[in-house]
Short mmCIF file of C-alpha atoms in Angstrom, two decimals:
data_model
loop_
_atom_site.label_atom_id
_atom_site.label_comp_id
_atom_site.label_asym_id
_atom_site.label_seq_id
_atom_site.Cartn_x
_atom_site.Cartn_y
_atom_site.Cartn_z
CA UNK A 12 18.45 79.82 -38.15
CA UNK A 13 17.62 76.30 -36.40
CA UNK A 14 15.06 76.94 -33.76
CA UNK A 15 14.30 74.57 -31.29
CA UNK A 16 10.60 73.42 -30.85
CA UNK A 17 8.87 75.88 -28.15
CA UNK A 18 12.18 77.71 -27.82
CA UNK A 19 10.66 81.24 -26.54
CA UNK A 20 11.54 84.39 -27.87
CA UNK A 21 13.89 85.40 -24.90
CA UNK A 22 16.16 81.90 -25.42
CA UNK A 23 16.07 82.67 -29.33
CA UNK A 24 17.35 85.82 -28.78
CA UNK A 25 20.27 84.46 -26.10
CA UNK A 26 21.02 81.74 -28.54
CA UNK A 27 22.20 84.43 -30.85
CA UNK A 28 24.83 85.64 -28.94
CA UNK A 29 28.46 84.33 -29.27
CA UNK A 30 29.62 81.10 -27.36
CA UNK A 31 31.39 82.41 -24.32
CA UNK A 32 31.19 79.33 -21.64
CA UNK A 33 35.32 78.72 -22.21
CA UNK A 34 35.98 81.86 -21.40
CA UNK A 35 33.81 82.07 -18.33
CA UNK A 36 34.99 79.04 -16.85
CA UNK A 37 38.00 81.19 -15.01
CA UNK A 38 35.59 83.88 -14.49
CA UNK A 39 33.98 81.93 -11.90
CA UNK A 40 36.57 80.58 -9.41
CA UNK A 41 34.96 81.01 -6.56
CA UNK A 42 31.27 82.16 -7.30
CA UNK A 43 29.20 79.76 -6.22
CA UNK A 44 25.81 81.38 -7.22
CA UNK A 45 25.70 83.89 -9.70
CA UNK A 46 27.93 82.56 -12.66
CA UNK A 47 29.80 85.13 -15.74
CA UNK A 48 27.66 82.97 -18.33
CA UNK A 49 23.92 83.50 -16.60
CA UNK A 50 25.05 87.31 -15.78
CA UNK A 51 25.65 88.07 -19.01
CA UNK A 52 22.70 86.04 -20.85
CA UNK A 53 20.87 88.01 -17.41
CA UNK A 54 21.81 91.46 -18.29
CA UNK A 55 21.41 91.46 -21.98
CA UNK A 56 17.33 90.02 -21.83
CA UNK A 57 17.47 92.81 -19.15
CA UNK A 58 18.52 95.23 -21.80
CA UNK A 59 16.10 94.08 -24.46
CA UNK A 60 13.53 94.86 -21.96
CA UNK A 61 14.16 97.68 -20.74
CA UNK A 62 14.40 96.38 -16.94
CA UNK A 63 15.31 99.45 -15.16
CA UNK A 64 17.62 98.54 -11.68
CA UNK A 65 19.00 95.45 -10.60
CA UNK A 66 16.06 94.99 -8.10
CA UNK A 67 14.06 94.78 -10.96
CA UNK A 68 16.58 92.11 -12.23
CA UNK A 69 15.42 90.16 -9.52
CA UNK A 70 11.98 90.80 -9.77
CA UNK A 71 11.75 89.34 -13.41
CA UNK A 72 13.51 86.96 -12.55
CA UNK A 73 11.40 85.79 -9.70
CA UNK A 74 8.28 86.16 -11.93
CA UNK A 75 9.58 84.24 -14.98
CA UNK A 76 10.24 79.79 -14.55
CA UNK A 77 11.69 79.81 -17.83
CA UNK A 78 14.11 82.39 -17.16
CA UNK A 79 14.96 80.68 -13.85
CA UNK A 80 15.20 77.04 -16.05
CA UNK A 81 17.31 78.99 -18.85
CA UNK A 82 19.80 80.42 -16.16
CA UNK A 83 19.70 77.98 -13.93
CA UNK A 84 18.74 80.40 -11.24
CA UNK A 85 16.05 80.58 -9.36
CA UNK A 86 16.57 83.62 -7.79
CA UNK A 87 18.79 86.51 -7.05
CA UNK A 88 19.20 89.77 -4.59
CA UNK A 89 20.28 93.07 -6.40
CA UNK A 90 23.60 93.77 -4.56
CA UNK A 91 24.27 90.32 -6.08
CA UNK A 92 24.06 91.72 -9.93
CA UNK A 93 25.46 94.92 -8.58
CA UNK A 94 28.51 93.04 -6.61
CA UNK A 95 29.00 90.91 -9.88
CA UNK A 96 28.57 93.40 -12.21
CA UNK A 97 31.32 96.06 -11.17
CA UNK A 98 34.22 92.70 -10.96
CA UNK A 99 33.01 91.53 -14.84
CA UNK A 100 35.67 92.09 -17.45
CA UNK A 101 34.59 94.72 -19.79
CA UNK A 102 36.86 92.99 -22.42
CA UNK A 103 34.71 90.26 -22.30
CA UNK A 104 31.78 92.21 -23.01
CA UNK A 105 33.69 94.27 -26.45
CA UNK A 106 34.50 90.56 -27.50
CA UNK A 107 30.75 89.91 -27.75
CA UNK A 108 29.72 93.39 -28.76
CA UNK A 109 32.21 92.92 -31.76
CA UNK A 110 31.32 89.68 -32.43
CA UNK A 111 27.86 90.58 -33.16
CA UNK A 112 28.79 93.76 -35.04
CA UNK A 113 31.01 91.19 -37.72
CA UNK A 114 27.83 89.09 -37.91
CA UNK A 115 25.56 92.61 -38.83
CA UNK A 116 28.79 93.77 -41.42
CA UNK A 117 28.57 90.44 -43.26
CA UNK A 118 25.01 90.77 -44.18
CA UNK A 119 25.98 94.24 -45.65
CA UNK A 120 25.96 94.54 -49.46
CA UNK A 121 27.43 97.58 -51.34
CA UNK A 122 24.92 100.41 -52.59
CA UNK A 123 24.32 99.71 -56.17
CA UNK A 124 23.30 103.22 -56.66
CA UNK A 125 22.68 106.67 -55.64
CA UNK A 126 25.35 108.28 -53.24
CA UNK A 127 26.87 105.45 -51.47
CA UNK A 128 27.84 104.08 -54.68
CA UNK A 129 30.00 106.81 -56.08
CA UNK A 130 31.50 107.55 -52.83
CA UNK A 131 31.52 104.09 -51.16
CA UNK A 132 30.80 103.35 -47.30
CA UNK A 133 30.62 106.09 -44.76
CA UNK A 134 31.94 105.89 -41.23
CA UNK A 135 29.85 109.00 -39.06
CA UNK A 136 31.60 109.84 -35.80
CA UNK A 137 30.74 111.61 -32.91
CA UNK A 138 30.42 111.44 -29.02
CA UNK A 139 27.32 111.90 -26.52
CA UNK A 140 27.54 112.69 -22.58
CA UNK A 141 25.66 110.55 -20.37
CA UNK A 142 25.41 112.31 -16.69
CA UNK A 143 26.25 110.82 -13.54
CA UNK A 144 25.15 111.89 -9.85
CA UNK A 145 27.95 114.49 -8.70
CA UNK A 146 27.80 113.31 -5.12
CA UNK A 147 29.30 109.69 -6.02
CA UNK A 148 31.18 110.62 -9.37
CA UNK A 149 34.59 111.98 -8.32
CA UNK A 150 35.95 110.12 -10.33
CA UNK A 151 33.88 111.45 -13.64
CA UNK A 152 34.10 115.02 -12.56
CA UNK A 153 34.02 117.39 -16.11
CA UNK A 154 33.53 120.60 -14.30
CA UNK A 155 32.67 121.86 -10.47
CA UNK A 156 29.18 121.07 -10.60
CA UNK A 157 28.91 118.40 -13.24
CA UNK A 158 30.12 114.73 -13.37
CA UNK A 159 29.74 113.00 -16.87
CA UNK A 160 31.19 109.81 -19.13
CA UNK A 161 31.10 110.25 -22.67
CA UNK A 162 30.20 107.48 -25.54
CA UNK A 163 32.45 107.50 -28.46
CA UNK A 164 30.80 105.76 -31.57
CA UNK A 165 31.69 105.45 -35.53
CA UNK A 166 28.61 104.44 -36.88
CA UNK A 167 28.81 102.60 -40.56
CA UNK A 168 26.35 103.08 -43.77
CA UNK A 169 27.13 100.87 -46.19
CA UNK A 170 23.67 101.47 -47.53
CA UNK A 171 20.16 103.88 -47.27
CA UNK A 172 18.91 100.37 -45.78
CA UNK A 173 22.19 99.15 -43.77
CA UNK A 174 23.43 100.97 -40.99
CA UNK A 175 25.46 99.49 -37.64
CA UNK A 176 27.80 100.81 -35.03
CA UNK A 177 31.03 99.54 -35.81
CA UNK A 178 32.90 100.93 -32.84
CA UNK A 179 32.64 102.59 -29.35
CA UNK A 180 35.29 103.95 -27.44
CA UNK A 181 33.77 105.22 -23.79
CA UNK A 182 35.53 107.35 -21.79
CA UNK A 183 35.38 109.91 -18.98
CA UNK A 184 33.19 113.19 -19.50
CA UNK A 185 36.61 115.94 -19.73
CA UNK A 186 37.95 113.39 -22.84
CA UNK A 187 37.24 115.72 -26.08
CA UNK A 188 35.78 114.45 -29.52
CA UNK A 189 38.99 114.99 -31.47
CA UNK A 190 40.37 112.80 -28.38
CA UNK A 191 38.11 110.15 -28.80
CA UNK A 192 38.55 110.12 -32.59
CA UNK A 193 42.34 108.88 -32.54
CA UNK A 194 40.87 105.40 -31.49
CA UNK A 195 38.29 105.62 -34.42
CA UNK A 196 40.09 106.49 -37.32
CA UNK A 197 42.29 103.59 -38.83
CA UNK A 198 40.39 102.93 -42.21
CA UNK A 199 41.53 103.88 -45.45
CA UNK A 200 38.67 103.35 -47.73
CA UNK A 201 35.92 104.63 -46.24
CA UNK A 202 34.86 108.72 -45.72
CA UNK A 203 34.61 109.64 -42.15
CA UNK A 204 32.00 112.18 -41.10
CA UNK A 205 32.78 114.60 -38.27
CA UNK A 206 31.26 117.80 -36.85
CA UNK A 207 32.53 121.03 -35.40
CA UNK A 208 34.25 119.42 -32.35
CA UNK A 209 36.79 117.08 -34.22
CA UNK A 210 38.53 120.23 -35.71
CA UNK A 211 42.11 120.05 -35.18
CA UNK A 212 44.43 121.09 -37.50
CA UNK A 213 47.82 119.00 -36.16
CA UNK A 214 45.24 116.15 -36.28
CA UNK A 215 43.68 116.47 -39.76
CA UNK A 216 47.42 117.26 -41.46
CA UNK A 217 47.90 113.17 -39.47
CA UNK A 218 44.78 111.85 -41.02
CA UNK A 219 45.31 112.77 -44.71
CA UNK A 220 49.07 112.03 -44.41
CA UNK A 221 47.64 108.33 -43.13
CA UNK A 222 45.55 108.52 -46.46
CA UNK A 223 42.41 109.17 -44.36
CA UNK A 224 39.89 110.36 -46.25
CA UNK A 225 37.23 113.02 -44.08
CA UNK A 226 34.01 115.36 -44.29
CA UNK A 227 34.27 117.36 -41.39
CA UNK A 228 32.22 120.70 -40.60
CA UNK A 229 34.22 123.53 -39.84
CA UNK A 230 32.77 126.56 -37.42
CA UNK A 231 32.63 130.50 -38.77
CA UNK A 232 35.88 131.55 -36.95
CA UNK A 233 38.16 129.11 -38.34
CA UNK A 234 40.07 130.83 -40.95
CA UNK A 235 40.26 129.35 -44.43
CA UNK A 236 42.95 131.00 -47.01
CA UNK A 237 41.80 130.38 -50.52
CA UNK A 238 44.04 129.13 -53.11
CA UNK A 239 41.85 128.21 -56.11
CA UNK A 240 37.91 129.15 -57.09
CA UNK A 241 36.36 126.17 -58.88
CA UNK A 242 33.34 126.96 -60.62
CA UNK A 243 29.71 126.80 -58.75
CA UNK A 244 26.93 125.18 -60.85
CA UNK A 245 24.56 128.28 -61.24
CA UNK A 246 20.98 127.70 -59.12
CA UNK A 247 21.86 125.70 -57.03
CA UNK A 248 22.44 125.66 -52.99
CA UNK A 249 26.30 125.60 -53.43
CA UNK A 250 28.14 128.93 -52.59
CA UNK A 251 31.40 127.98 -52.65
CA UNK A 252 33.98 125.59 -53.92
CA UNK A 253 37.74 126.44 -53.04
CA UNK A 254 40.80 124.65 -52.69
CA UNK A 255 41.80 125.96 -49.07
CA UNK A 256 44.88 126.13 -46.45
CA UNK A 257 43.13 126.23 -42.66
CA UNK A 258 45.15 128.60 -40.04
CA UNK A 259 47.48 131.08 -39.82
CA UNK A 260 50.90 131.55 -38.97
CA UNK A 261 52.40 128.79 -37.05
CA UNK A 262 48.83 126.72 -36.17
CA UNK A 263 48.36 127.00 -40.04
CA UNK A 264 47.94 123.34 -41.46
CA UNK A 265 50.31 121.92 -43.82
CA UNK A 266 48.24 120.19 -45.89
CA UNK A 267 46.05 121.76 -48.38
CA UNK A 268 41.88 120.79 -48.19
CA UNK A 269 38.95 121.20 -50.01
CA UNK A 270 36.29 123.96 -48.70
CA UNK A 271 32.60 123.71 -49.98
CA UNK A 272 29.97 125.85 -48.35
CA UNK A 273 25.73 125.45 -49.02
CA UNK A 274 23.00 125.91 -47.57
CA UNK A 275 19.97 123.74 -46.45
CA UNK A 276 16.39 124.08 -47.21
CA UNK A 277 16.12 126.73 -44.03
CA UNK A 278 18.94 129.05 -45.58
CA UNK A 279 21.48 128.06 -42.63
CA UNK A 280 24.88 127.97 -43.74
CA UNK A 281 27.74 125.08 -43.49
CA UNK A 282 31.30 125.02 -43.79
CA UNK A 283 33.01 121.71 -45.27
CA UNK A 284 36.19 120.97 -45.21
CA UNK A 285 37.11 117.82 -46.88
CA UNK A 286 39.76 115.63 -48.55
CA UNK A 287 37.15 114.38 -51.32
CA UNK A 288 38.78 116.04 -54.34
CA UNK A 289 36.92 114.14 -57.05
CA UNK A 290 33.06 113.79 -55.72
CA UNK A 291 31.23 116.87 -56.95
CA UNK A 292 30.44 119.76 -54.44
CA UNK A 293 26.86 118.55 -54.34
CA UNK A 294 28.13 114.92 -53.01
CA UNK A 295 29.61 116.85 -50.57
CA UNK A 296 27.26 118.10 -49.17
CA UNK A 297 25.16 115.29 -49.18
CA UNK A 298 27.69 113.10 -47.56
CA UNK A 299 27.47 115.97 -44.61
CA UNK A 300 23.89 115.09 -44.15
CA UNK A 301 23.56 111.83 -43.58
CA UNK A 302 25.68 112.92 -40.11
CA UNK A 303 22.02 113.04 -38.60
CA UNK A 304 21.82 109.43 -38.59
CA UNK A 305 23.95 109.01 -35.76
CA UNK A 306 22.19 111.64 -33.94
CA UNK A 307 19.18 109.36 -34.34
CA UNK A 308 21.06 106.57 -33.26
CA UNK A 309 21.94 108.58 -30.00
CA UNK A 310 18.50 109.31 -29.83
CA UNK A 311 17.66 105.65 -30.47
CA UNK A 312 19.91 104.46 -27.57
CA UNK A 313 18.71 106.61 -24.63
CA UNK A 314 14.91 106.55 -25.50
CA UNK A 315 14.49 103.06 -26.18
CA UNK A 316 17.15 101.32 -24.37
CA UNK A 317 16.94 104.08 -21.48
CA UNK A 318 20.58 104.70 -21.59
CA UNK A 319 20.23 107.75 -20.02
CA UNK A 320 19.64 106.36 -16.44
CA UNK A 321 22.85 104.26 -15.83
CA UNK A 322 22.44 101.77 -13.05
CA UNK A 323 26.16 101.92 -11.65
CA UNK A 324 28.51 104.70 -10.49
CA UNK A 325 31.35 102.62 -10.86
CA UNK A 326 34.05 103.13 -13.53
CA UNK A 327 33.82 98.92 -14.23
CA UNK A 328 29.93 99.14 -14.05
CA UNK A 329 29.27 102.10 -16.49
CA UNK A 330 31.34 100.56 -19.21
CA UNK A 331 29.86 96.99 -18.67
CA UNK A 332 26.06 99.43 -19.06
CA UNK A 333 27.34 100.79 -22.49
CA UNK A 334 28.38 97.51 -23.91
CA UNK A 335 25.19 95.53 -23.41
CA UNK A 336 23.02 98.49 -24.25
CA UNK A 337 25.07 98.20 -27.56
CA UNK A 338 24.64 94.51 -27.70
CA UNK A 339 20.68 94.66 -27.34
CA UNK A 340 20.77 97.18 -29.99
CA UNK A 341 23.13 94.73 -31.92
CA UNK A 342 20.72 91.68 -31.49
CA UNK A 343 17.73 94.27 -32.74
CA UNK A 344 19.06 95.41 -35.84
CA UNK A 345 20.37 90.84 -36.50
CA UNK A 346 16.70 90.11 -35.99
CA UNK A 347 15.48 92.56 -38.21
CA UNK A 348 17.76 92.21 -41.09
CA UNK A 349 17.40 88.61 -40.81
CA UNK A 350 13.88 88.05 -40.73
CA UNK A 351 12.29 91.54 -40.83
CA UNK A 352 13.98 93.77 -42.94
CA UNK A 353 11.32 95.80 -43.74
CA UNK A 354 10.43 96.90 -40.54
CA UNK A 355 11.92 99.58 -38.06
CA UNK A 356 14.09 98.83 -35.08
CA UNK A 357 11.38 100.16 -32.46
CA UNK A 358 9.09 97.97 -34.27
CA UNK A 359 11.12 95.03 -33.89
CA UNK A 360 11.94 95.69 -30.55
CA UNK A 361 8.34 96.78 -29.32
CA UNK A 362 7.30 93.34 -30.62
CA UNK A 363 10.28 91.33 -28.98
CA UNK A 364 9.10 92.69 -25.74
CA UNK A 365 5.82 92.40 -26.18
CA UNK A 366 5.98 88.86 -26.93
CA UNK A 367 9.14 88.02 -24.54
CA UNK A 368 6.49 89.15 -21.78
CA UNK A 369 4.01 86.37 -22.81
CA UNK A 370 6.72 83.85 -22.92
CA UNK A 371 5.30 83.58 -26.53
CA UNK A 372 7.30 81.43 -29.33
CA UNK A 373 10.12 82.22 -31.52
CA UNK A 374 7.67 81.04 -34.34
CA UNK A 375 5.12 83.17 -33.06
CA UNK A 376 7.00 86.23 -32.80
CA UNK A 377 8.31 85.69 -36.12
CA UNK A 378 5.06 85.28 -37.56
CA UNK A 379 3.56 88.34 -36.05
CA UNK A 380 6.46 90.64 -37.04
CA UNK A 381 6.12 89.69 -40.98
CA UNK A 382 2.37 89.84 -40.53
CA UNK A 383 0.54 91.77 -43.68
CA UNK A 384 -2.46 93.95 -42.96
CA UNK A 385 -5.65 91.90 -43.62
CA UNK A 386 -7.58 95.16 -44.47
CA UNK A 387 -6.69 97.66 -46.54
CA UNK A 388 -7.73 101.79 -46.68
CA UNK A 389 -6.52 104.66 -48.51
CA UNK A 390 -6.51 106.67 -45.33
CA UNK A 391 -8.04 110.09 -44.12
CA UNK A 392 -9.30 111.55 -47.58
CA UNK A 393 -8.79 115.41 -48.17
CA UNK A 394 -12.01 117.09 -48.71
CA UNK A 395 -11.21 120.41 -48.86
CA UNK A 396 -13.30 122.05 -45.72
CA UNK A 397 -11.86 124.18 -43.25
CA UNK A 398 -11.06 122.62 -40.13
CA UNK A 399 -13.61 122.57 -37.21
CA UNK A 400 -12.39 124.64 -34.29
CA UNK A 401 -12.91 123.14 -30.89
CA UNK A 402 -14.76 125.43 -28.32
CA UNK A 403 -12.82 126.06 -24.65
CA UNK A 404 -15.88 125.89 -22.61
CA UNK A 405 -15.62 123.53 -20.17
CA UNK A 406 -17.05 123.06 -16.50
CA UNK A 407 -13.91 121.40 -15.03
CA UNK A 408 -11.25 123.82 -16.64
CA UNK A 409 -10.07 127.66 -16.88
CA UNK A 410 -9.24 128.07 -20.09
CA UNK A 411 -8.25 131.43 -22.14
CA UNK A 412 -8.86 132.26 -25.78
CA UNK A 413 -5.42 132.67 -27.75
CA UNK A 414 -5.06 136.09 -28.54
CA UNK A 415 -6.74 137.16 -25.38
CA UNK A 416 -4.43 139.17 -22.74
CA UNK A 417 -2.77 137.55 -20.12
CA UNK A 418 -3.63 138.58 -16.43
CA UNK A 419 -0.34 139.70 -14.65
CA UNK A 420 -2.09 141.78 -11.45
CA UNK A 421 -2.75 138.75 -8.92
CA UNK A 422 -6.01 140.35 -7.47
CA UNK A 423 -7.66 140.32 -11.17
CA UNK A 424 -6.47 136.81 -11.80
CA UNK A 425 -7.73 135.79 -8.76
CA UNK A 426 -10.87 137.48 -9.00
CA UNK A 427 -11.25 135.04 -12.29
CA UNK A 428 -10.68 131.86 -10.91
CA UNK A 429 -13.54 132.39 -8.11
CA UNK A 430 -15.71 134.02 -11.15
CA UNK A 431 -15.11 130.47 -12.59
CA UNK A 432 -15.42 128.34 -9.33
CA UNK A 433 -18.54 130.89 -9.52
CA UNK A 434 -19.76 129.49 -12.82
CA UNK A 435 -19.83 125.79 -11.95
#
């Protein structure tokens, strides 16, 4: 990575992104202010930062000269970014969100051991709603009193230590998972990784006459005629391993599938269904589990990146939100397997911000990010004595012991508070 002398962290991170001016240049017939190339190298540092509304857009900007050099901009209203932000092409914004995401697959390398090696790279899939205002959402309307767009993600591990989004379908709120999915699943040799909603049994009979290969959670209702017991390695959290025909009658599927059921380490059961015929049962389940990594990255997403507050009600705008929330995340997860791999993404992007807001140095951020500990300790040492329990009494609050009985008659609880008042 060539960095140029005193180039700060924010134009590091912008000179990471794709080259897009050729593609701009029609883009901007006719703007004579805020350009495609300085809204989009705008709204991403936005997104790394966490800037909340486009007034805020304009605040930072006003606040920062070497945002205003970078951009070329010295300043700009919010129904400007709003105005330009619902006419961008979302295509143009996938184009760069891909981009990035080839960059992140090439660093990949295959697990050497352990799961991923026996059963190679796993795609998880899955959807999240994001909510929108009912009063100006129409147009996302899911039921009477709820308007909603959905986020529809296949999320790669090619490794315990590798993981990316490799694509993202959005779509209106009343679009179901198993939907979503027929934009998702194209690959052959990878294991896709689905949950209760994707079951469709017209669907899966498609997938594993494509040559799809799936792990998919089934609910308790859905009926599963057994042709064939396999055997059950004795102690362990495997109950059952059956070569299975989902349905009945004429929703019945065609194909036949593999049913394993176990249970996890809180005796709740699951359901597998799955067109792995040669991992063992205990794979199988395994490969079901790492399915909470995309509920992390969910997670991730709306309390880092504050995806849950979308700044547009516009079809044009929401999608344009989604794709550069998945492009900051995309530049987080470059910088740290390029330079930090040993660190988290929060703690990658905590730092980014941290120094971005001190218009610090690439070399400087760098530097503090792969920073050892000058001190070392062993930690909090057990000793072996019971804990110290805290005493309640305090002059500035009413506090009750914990097994002591709640006051439900009004006049008796508030004959206590004025016996407190009382007190002090």
């Amino acid at each position: 990575m060539d960095n140029i002398p005193k180039m700060t962290v924010i134009r590091q991170c912008l000179s990471l992104l794709p080259t897009l001016s050729p593609t701009c240049v029609p883009l901007d017939y006719g703007v004579k202010k805020l350009r495609t190339l300085a809204l989009l190298q705008l709204s991403v540092t936005a997104h790394l930062l966490r800037w909340e509304s486009y007034r805020e857009y304009a605040w930072q900007l006003d606040a920062s000269p070497d945002l205003q050099e970078l951009l070329g901009l010295p300043s700009i209203s919010a129904s400007q970014v709003s105005r330009r932000m619902n006419q961008l092409p979302t295509a143009l914004l996938e184009h760069l969100f891909y981009a990035l995401t080839h960059l992140i697959k090439n660093l990949s390398r295959p697990a050497s051991s352990g799961l991923l090696q026996r059963v190679g790279r796993l795609l998880l899939v899955d959807a999240s709603c994001l909510k929108l205002p009912a009063f100006l959402s129409d147009w996302a309307r899911v039921t009477r009193d709820r308007c909603g767009v959905k986020i529809h993600v296949s999320y790669a591990v090619t490794s315990p230590e590798h993981t990316f989004v490799q694509h993202m379908v959005p779509s209106t709120g009343n679009v179901s998972d198993y939907e979503g999915s027929d934009l998702l699943l194209h690959e052959e040799e990878v294991t896709y990784v689905l949950d209760r909603g994707y079951v469709c049994y017209e669907r899966m009979d498609r997938w594993i006459e494509g040559g799809l290969n799936f792990v998919m959670r089934i609910a308790d209702h859905h009926q599963a005629n057994v042709l064939h017991e396999h055997p059950v390695p004795e102690g362990s959290r495997i109950l059952r391993d059956a070569t299975v025909q989902m349905g009945s009658g004429y929703t019945a599927m065609e194909q036949r599938v593999r049913l394993v059921e176990f249970t996890d380490e809180k005796g709740r059961l699951y359901r597998i269904v799955t067109t792995q015929w040669e991992a063992s049962a205990e794979d199988i389940a395994e490969i079901y589990e790492h399915r909470w990594l995309i509920e992390l990255f969910f997670k991730w997403l709306k309390q880092h990146l504050r995806l849950v507050r979308l700044q547009s009600t516009q079809p044009q705008g929401i999608w344009n939100h989604l794709y550069l929330s998945l492009i900051a995340h995309a530049l987080t997860l470059y910088i740290r397997y390029t330079q930090a791999p040993e660190k988290t993404e929060w703690e990658v992007l905590k730092r980014l911000r941290i120094h971005a807001a001190k218009e610090h140095t690439w070399e400087e951020f760098i530097q503090e990010l792969n920073r050892r500990p000058t001190r070392t300790s062993k930690g909090r040492r057990k000793t072996g004595a019971k804990r110290r329990t805290p005493t309640l009494d305090h002059p500035v609050a009413y506090t009750k012991a914990v097994n002591e009985k709640r006051i439900v008659d009004r006049k008796q609880k508030k004959a206590g508070i004025e016996q407190n008042k009382n007190n002090k």
